[in-house]
Coordinates of C-alpha atoms in Angstrom, one line a residue:
X1 CA 146.9 19.1 54.0
X2 CA 149.4 20.2 56.7
X3 CA 151.0 22.6 54.3
X4 CA 147.8 24.4 53.6
X5 CA 147.6 26.2 56.9
X6 CA 148.4 29.9 57.1
X7 CA 151.5 30.4 59.2
X8 CA 153.3 27.4 57.9
X9 CA 156.9 28.4 57.2
X10 CA 156.7 27.4 53.6
X11 CA 153.8 29.8 52.9
X12 CA 154.8 33.3 52.3
X13 CA 152.4 34.2 49.5
X14 CA 148.7 34.1 48.9
X15 CA 149.3 31.7 46.1
X16 CA 150.0 28.9 48.5
X17 CA 148.0 30.0 51.6
X18 CA 144.8 28.4 52.7
X19 CA 142.1 31.1 51.9
X20 CA 140.2 32.5 54.9
X21 CA 138.0 35.3 53.4
X22 CA 134.7 34.5 51.7
X23 CA 134.7 35.3 48.0
X24 CA 132.2 37.9 46.7
X25 CA 129.3 37.3 44.4
X26 CA 131.1 39.0 41.5
X27 CA 133.9 36.5 41.7
X28 CA 131.4 33.6 41.7
X29 CA 129.5 35.0 38.8
X30 CA 132.7 35.4 36.7
X31 CA 133.8 31.8 37.4
X32 CA 130.3 30.5 36.8
X33 CA 130.2 32.2 33.3
X34 CA 133.5 30.6 32.4
X35 CA 132.2 27.3 33.5
X36 CA 129.0 27.9 31.5
X37 CA 130.9 28.6 28.3
X38 CA 133.1 25.5 28.8
X39 CA 130.1 23.3 29.6
X40 CA 128.2 24.5 26.5
X41 CA 131.1 23.8 24.2
X42 CA 131.8 20.4 25.7
X43 CA 128.5 18.8 26.7
X44 CA 126.4 20.0 23.8
X45 CA 128.5 18.2 21.2
X46 CA 128.7 15.1 23.3
X47 CA 124.9 14.9 23.7
X48 CA 123.7 16.4 20.4
X49 CA 126.1 17.8 17.8
X50 CA 128.6 14.9 17.5
X51 CA 125.7 12.5 17.3
X52 CA 124.1 14.4 14.5
X53 CA 127.4 14.9 12.7
X54 CA 128.4 11.3 12.9
X55 CA 124.9 10.1 11.9
X56 CA 125.3 12.1 8.7
X57 CA 128.8 10.9 8.1
X58 CA 128.2 7.2 8.8
X59 CA 124.6 6.3 9.5
X60 CA 125.2 2.5 9.6
X61 CA 128.1 2.7 12.1
X62 CA 127.1 5.8 14.1
X63 CA 127.1 4.0 17.5
X64 CA 130.7 2.7 17.1
X65 CA 131.8 6.0 15.6
X66 CA 130.4 8.0 18.5
X67 CA 132.0 5.6 21.0
X68 CA 135.4 6.0 19.2
X69 CA 135.3 9.8 19.0
X70 CA 134.2 10.2 22.7
X71 CA 136.9 7.7 23.7
X72 CA 139.8 9.5 22.1
X73 CA 138.5 12.8 23.5
X74 CA 138.6 11.2 27.0
X75 CA 142.1 10.0 26.5
X76 CA 143.3 13.5 25.4
X77 CA 141.5 15.0 28.4
X78 CA 143.2 12.7 30.8
X79 CA 146.6 13.4 29.4
X80 CA 146.2 17.2 29.2
X81 CA 144.7 18.3 32.5
X82 CA 147.4 17.1 35.0
X83 CA 150.2 18.5 32.8
X84 CA 148.6 22.0 32.3
X85 CA 147.7 22.0 36.0
X86 CA 151.3 21.2 36.9
X87 CA 152.6 23.9 34.6
X88 CA 150.2 26.5 36.1
X89 CA 151.2 25.4 39.6
X90 CA 154.8 26.3 38.9
X91 CA 154.2 29.5 36.8
X92 CA 155.9 32.3 38.6
X93 CA 155.0 36.0 38.0
X94 CA 156.8 38.1 35.5
X95 CA 156.8 41.9 35.1
X96 CA 156.2 41.7 31.3
X97 CA 152.9 39.9 31.8
X98 CA 151.2 42.8 33.6
X99 CA 147.7 41.7 34.8
X100 CA 148.5 38.2 33.7
X101 CA 151.2 37.8 36.3
X102 CA 149.3 35.1 38.3
X103 CA 149.6 31.3 37.9
X104 CA 146.2 30.5 36.4
X105 CA 144.8 33.2 34.1
X106 CA 147.5 33.0 31.3
X107 CA 146.9 29.3 30.9
X108 CA 143.2 29.7 31.0
X109 CA 143.3 32.2 28.2
X110 CA 145.7 30.2 26.1
X111 CA 143.7 27.0 26.5
X112 CA 140.3 28.5 25.7
X113 CA 141.5 30.2 22.5
X114 CA 143.2 27.0 21.2
X115 CA 140.1 25.0 22.1
X116 CA 137.9 27.4 20.2
X117 CA 140.1 27.1 17.1
X118 CA 139.8 23.4 17.2
X119 CA 136.1 23.5 17.4
X120 CA 135.9 25.9 14.5
X121 CA 137.9 23.4 12.4
X122 CA 135.8 20.5 13.7
X123 CA 132.7 22.2 12.1
X124 CA 133.8 21.4 8.6
X125 CA 135.0 17.8 9.0
X126 CA 133.3 15.2 6.8
X127 CA 135.1 12.0 7.9
X128 CA 135.2 10.1 11.2
X129 CA 139.0 10.4 11.3
X130 CA 138.8 14.2 11.0
X131 CA 136.1 14.5 13.7
X132 CA 138.1 12.2 16.0
X133 CA 141.4 14.1 15.5
X134 CA 139.8 17.6 16.1
X135 CA 137.8 16.3 19.1
X136 CA 141.0 14.9 20.5
X137 CA 142.8 18.3 20.3
X138 CA 139.7 20.2 21.5
X139 CA 139.3 17.9 24.5
X140 CA 143.0 18.4 25.5
X141 CA 142.8 22.2 25.4
X142 CA 139.4 22.3 27.0
X143 CA 140.5 20.2 29.9
X144 CA 143.6 22.3 30.3
X145 CA 141.2 25.2 30.8
X146 CA 139.3 23.1 33.3
X147 CA 142.4 22.3 35.3
X148 CA 143.1 26.0 35.8
X149 CA 139.5 27.0 36.5
X150 CA 138.9 24.2 39.0
X151 CA 142.0 25.2 41.0
X152 CA 140.4 28.6 41.6
X153 CA 138.1 27.2 44.3
X154 CA 140.9 25.9 46.6
X155 CA 143.0 28.9 45.7
X156 CA 140.4 31.5 46.7
X157 CA 137.5 29.9 48.6
X158 CA 137.7 28.9 52.3
X159 CA 136.5 25.4 53.3
X160 CA 133.4 26.7 55.0
X161 CA 132.1 28.2 51.7
X162 CA 133.3 25.6 49.2
X163 CA 130.2 23.5 48.8
X164 CA 128.1 26.6 48.3
X165 CA 130.5 28.0 45.7
X166 CA 130.8 24.6 44.1
X167 CA 127.1 24.5 43.8
X168 CA 126.8 27.9 42.1
X169 CA 129.8 27.1 39.8
X170 CA 128.6 23.5 39.2
X171 CA 125.1 24.6 38.2
X172 CA 126.3 26.0 34.8
X173 CA 127.7 22.6 34.0
X174 CA 124.1 21.4 33.7
X175 CA 122.7 24.7 32.5
X176 CA 125.3 24.8 29.8
X177 CA 123.9 21.6 28.3
X178 CA 120.3 22.8 28.3
X179 CA 121.2 26.2 26.9
X180 CA 123.5 24.7 24.3
X181 CA 120.8 22.1 23.3
X182 CA 118.1 24.8 23.0
X183 CA 120.6 26.8 20.9
X184 CA 121.4 23.9 18.6
X185 CA 118.0 22.3 18.3
X186 CA 115.6 25.2 18.3
X187 CA 117.6 28.3 17.3
X188 CA 120.2 26.8 14.9
X189 CA 117.8 24.1 13.7
X190 CA 120.4 21.3 14.3
X191 CA 122.8 22.8 11.8
X192 CA 126.2 21.2 12.7
X193 CA 128.5 23.9 11.3
X194 CA 126.7 26.9 12.8
X195 CA 126.4 25.0 16.1
X196 CA 130.1 24.5 16.4
X197 CA 131.0 28.0 15.4
X198 CA 128.6 29.7 17.9
X199 CA 129.7 27.4 20.7
X200 CA 133.3 28.2 20.0
X201 CA 132.7 32.0 20.2
X202 CA 130.7 31.7 23.4
X203 CA 133.4 29.6 25.0
X204 CA 135.9 32.4 24.6
X205 CA 133.6 35.3 25.4
X206 CA 132.3 33.8 28.6
X207 CA 135.8 33.0 29.9
X208 CA 137.0 36.6 29.5
X209 CA 135.3 38.2 32.5
X210 CA 137.0 35.7 34.9
X211 CA 140.4 36.1 33.2
X212 CA 140.3 39.9 33.0
X213 CA 138.4 41.0 36.2
X214 CA 139.3 38.6 39.0
X215 CA 142.5 38.3 41.0
X216 CA 145.1 35.6 40.2
X217 CA 147.7 35.4 43.0
X218 CA 151.2 35.3 41.7
X219 CA 153.8 32.7 42.7
X220 CA 157.2 34.2 43.7
X221 CA 160.1 32.7 41.7
X222 CA 161.8 31.5 44.9
X223 CA 158.7 29.3 45.7
X224 CA 158.8 27.6 42.3
X225 CA 160.2 24.1 42.3
X226 CA 163.0 23.5 39.7
X227 CA 161.7 22.0 36.4
X228 CA 162.4 18.3 35.8
X229 CA 160.9 16.1 33.1
X230 CA 160.6 13.3 35.6
X231 CA 158.6 15.5 37.9
X232 CA 156.3 16.5 35.1
X233 CA 155.8 12.8 34.4
X234 CA 154.8 12.3 38.0
X235 CA 151.9 14.7 37.4
X236 CA 149.8 11.6 36.7
X237 CA 150.3 9.9 40.0
X238 CA 149.6 10.3 43.7
X239 CA 150.2 7.4 45.9
X240 CA 146.9 6.1 47.4
X241 CA 149.0 4.4 50.1
X242 CA 150.5 7.7 51.2
X243 CA 147.3 9.7 50.7
X244 CA 144.4 7.2 51.1
X245 CA 141.6 9.7 51.3
X246 CA 142.7 11.3 48.0
X247 CA 142.8 7.8 46.5
X248 CA 139.2 6.9 47.7
X249 CA 138.0 10.3 46.5
X250 CA 139.5 9.6 43.1
X251 CA 138.0 6.2 42.9
X252 CA 134.5 7.2 43.8
X253 CA 134.6 10.1 41.4
X254 CA 135.8 7.7 38.7
X255 CA 133.0 5.3 39.3
X256 CA 130.3 8.0 39.5
X257 CA 131.6 9.5 36.2
X258 CA 131.7 6.0 34.7
X259 CA 128.0 5.5 35.6
X260 CA 127.1 8.9 34.1
X261 CA 129.0 8.2 30.9
X262 CA 127.4 4.8 30.4
X263 CA 123.9 6.1 31.2
X264 CA 123.9 9.2 29.0
X265 CA 126.1 8.5 26.0
X266 CA 123.3 6.9 23.9
X267 CA 120.3 8.8 25.1
X268 CA 119.5 10.3 21.7
X269 CA 119.6 6.9 20.1
X270 CA 117.7 5.4 23.1
X271 CA 114.8 7.8 22.6
X272 CA 114.7 7.1 18.9
X273 CA 115.2 3.3 18.8
X274 CA 113.8 2.1 22.1
X275 CA 111.3 4.7 23.3
X276 CA 110.3 5.4 19.6
X277 CA 109.8 9.1 20.4
X278 CA 109.0 10.1 16.9
X279 CA 106.2 7.5 16.7
X280 CA 104.7 8.7 20.0
X281 CA 104.9 12.4 19.0
X282 CA 104.5 12.8 15.2
X283 CA 106.3 15.8 13.8
X284 CA 109.0 15.8 16.5
X285 CA 112.4 14.2 16.5
X286 CA 114.3 12.3 19.1
X287 CA 116.5 15.5 19.6
X288 CA 113.3 17.3 20.6
X289 CA 112.6 14.6 23.2
X290 CA 116.2 14.8 24.5
X291 CA 115.9 18.5 24.9
X292 CA 112.8 18.1 27.0
X293 CA 114.6 15.6 29.3
X294 CA 117.6 17.9 29.5
X295 CA 115.3 20.8 30.6
X296 CA 113.7 18.7 33.3
X297 CA 117.1 17.4 34.5
X298 CA 118.6 20.8 34.5
X299 CA 115.8 22.3 36.6
X300 CA 116.4 19.7 39.2
X301 CA 120.2 20.2 39.1
X302 CA 119.8 24.0 39.6
X303 CA 117.7 23.5 42.7
X304 CA 119.7 20.8 44.4
X305 CA 123.2 22.0 43.6
X306 CA 122.5 25.3 45.4
X307 CA 120.5 23.7 48.2
X308 CA 122.9 20.8 48.7
X309 CA 125.9 23.1 48.8
X310 CA 124.3 25.4 51.4
X311 CA 123.2 22.5 53.6
X312 CA 126.6 20.8 53.4
X313 CA 128.5 24.0 54.4
X314 CA 126.2 24.8 57.3
X315 CA 126.3 21.3 58.7
X316 CA 129.9 20.6 57.7
X317 CA 128.9 17.1 56.4
X318 CA 129.8 15.9 53.0
X319 CA 129.7 12.1 52.8
X320 CA 126.0 11.5 53.5
X321 CA 124.9 13.9 50.9
X322 CA 127.3 12.4 48.3
X323 CA 125.9 8.9 49.1
X324 CA 122.3 9.9 48.8
X325 CA 122.9 11.8 45.5
X326 CA 124.7 8.7 44.1
X327 CA 121.8 6.4 45.1
X328 CA 119.3 8.8 43.4
X329 CA 121.3 8.6 40.1
X330 CA 121.4 4.8 40.5
X331 CA 117.6 4.8 40.9
X332 CA 117.2 6.7 37.6
X333 CA 119.2 4.0 35.8
X334 CA 117.2 1.2 37.5
X335 CA 114.0 2.8 36.3
X336 CA 115.1 2.7 32.7
X337 CA 116.3 -0.9 33.1
X338 CA 112.8 -2.1 33.5
X339 CA 110.7 0.6 31.9
X340 CA 111.8 1.9 28.5
X341 CA 108.9 4.3 28.0
X342 CA 108.6 8.1 27.7
X343 CA 107.0 8.5 31.2
X344 CA 109.8 6.5 32.7
X345 CA 112.4 8.6 30.9
X346 CA 110.8 11.8 32.4
X347 CA 110.9 10.3 35.9
X348 CA 114.5 9.2 35.4
X349 CA 115.4 12.7 34.4
X350 CA 114.0 14.0 37.6
X351 CA 115.8 11.5 39.8
X352 CA 119.1 11.9 37.9
X353 CA 119.0 15.7 38.0
X354 CA 118.1 15.7 41.7
X355 CA 121.0 13.4 42.5
X356 CA 123.5 15.0 40.2
X357 CA 122.9 18.5 41.4
X358 CA 123.7 17.8 45.0
X359 CA 126.6 15.6 43.9
X360 CA 128.5 18.2 41.8
X361 CA 128.3 20.7 44.7
X362 CA 129.2 18.5 47.7
X363 CA 131.6 16.1 46.1
X364 CA 133.7 18.9 44.6
X365 CA 134.0 20.5 48.0
X366 CA 134.9 17.1 49.6
X367 CA 137.7 16.6 47.0
X368 CA 139.3 20.1 47.7
X369 CA 139.6 19.0 51.4
X370 CA 141.7 15.9 50.6
X371 CA 144.2 17.6 48.2
X372 CA 147.7 16.6 49.4
X373 CA 149.6 19.8 48.9
X374 CA 148.8 23.5 48.4
X375 CA 151.6 24.0 45.9
X376 CA 150.1 21.3 43.6
X377 CA 146.4 22.2 43.7
X378 CA 145.9 22.4 39.9
X379 CA 148.0 19.3 39.2
X380 CA 146.1 17.3 41.8
X381 CA 142.8 18.5 40.5
X382 CA 144.0 17.5 37.1
X383 CA 144.5 14.0 38.4
X384 CA 140.9 14.1 39.7
X385 CA 139.9 15.2 36.2
X386 CA 141.3 11.9 34.9
X387 CA 138.6 10.3 37.1
X388 CA 136.0 12.5 35.3
X389 CA 137.0 12.2 31.7
X390 CA 138.6 8.7 31.4
X391 CA 135.2 7.1 32.1
X392 CA 134.1 8.7 28.8
X393 CA 136.4 6.3 27.0
X394 CA 135.8 3.3 29.2
X395 CA 132.1 4.0 29.3
X396 CA 131.9 4.0 25.6
X397 CA 133.8 0.8 25.4
X398 CA 131.4 -0.8 27.8
X399 CA 128.2 0.8 26.6
X400 CA 128.6 0.1 22.8
X401 CA 128.8 -3.8 23.1
X402 CA 126.1 -3.8 25.8
X403 CA 123.7 -1.9 23.6
X404 CA 124.7 -3.8 20.5
X405 CA 124.5 -7.3 22.0
X406 CA 122.2 -7.1 25.0
X407 CA 120.1 -4.0 24.6
X408 CA 119.4 -0.9 26.6
X409 CA 118.2 -2.8 29.7
X410 CA 121.6 -4.3 30.2
X411 CA 123.2 -0.9 29.8
X412 CA 121.1 0.8 32.4
X413 CA 121.3 -2.1 34.8
X414 CA 125.1 -2.0 34.7
X415 CA 125.0 1.7 35.1
X416 CA 123.0 1.3 38.3
X417 CA 125.5 -1.2 39.8
X418 CA 128.4 1.2 39.2
X419 CA 126.6 4.2 40.7
X420 CA 125.7 2.2 43.8
X421 CA 129.3 1.1 44.3
X422 CA 130.5 4.7 44.1
X423 CA 127.9 5.9 46.6
X424 CA 129.0 3.3 49.1
X425 CA 132.7 3.8 48.5
X426 CA 132.7 7.4 49.7
X427 CA 132.5 6.2 53.3
X428 CA 136.1 5.0 53.0
X429 CA 137.2 8.6 53.2
X430 CA 138.2 9.3 56.9
X431 CA 139.3 12.9 57.1
X432 CA 136.0 14.5 55.9
X433 CA 132.7 14.1 57.7

């Protein structure tokens, strides 16, 4: 991170400088709204709408179909984020673009509009192939938006404020799921078409305040590296030998994301087929039970994401909080390994929400402190995004056979092992306390 210090000879613009001024609450709110819209449009289909849609299309093969669709979406996400990030990193200002003369906002707007179009088309698909194709395209554009939004924190937020801001911005990731689930399950009565259309509109509307009303520092043309296809191809790789802390941060984020993907993908089916929620509560569906768990989990996330971020910034310590949060998520999985009941599911939601809330705030701040170069922030965070989205594909490939051949106990047991490994691995990072 030597080139992220103000005063370095390469840094002549705010676009490449290490930020020193605290961002204001209006900036945080605008970024949080954009994150909320993105989360609602992404997490709600993964947890509810896709499952309902595929259950209607192919009820006998719904588990495999959901695994395939989420898998291709994860592949698309992994491919798109580093490339869009790299393109935004090297986007120099132009007079004709007016207020969109910065590096990030033009790409954010393009990506969110294309993602919304894909989601609108996804609403009317009646085949697994059609769903998979549109989810592939949507995931690519949505993660292009994610790459540009995630770069806003190292672009604008000083290190001493990053965990706090990450907590406020990360909170809508969980809140988006609960609001989206309430919208789909209670307001729209689980109507697949209406759900997709409303989520698409909200995704665009909530991104506009950040794009239109927050600064986006321009990159001068003389600071832009010459374009080369080979360089664009290298957007997917940073040497862990040259940057070991970045490598360990990537690996631990990958393992944590893998545990989350494995443990949450089949929750709707788990409540219906293992907990027998509909038998326990006549007149309600498994989707109603899932919504209750999401509400509990989200309340815990809201509390711990903010508190964890503030504590981490004040003490300057990241690794201990990341480890504790990872172990709490592992405890949630272990609970469901041995007790597949509704009370156990509620307790697991509390444990998982408490751990995940602190994790999204503190680990994101930790990652921004191990980015190799200031000029490649969005690209490097795009590589981190691979560690977030690829587990969606790998988790589906692992979870589907585990559930099919060994049951949910095996799935949650394996989830706990992966989460514990990630929690321990974070101590390999040396440059962050």
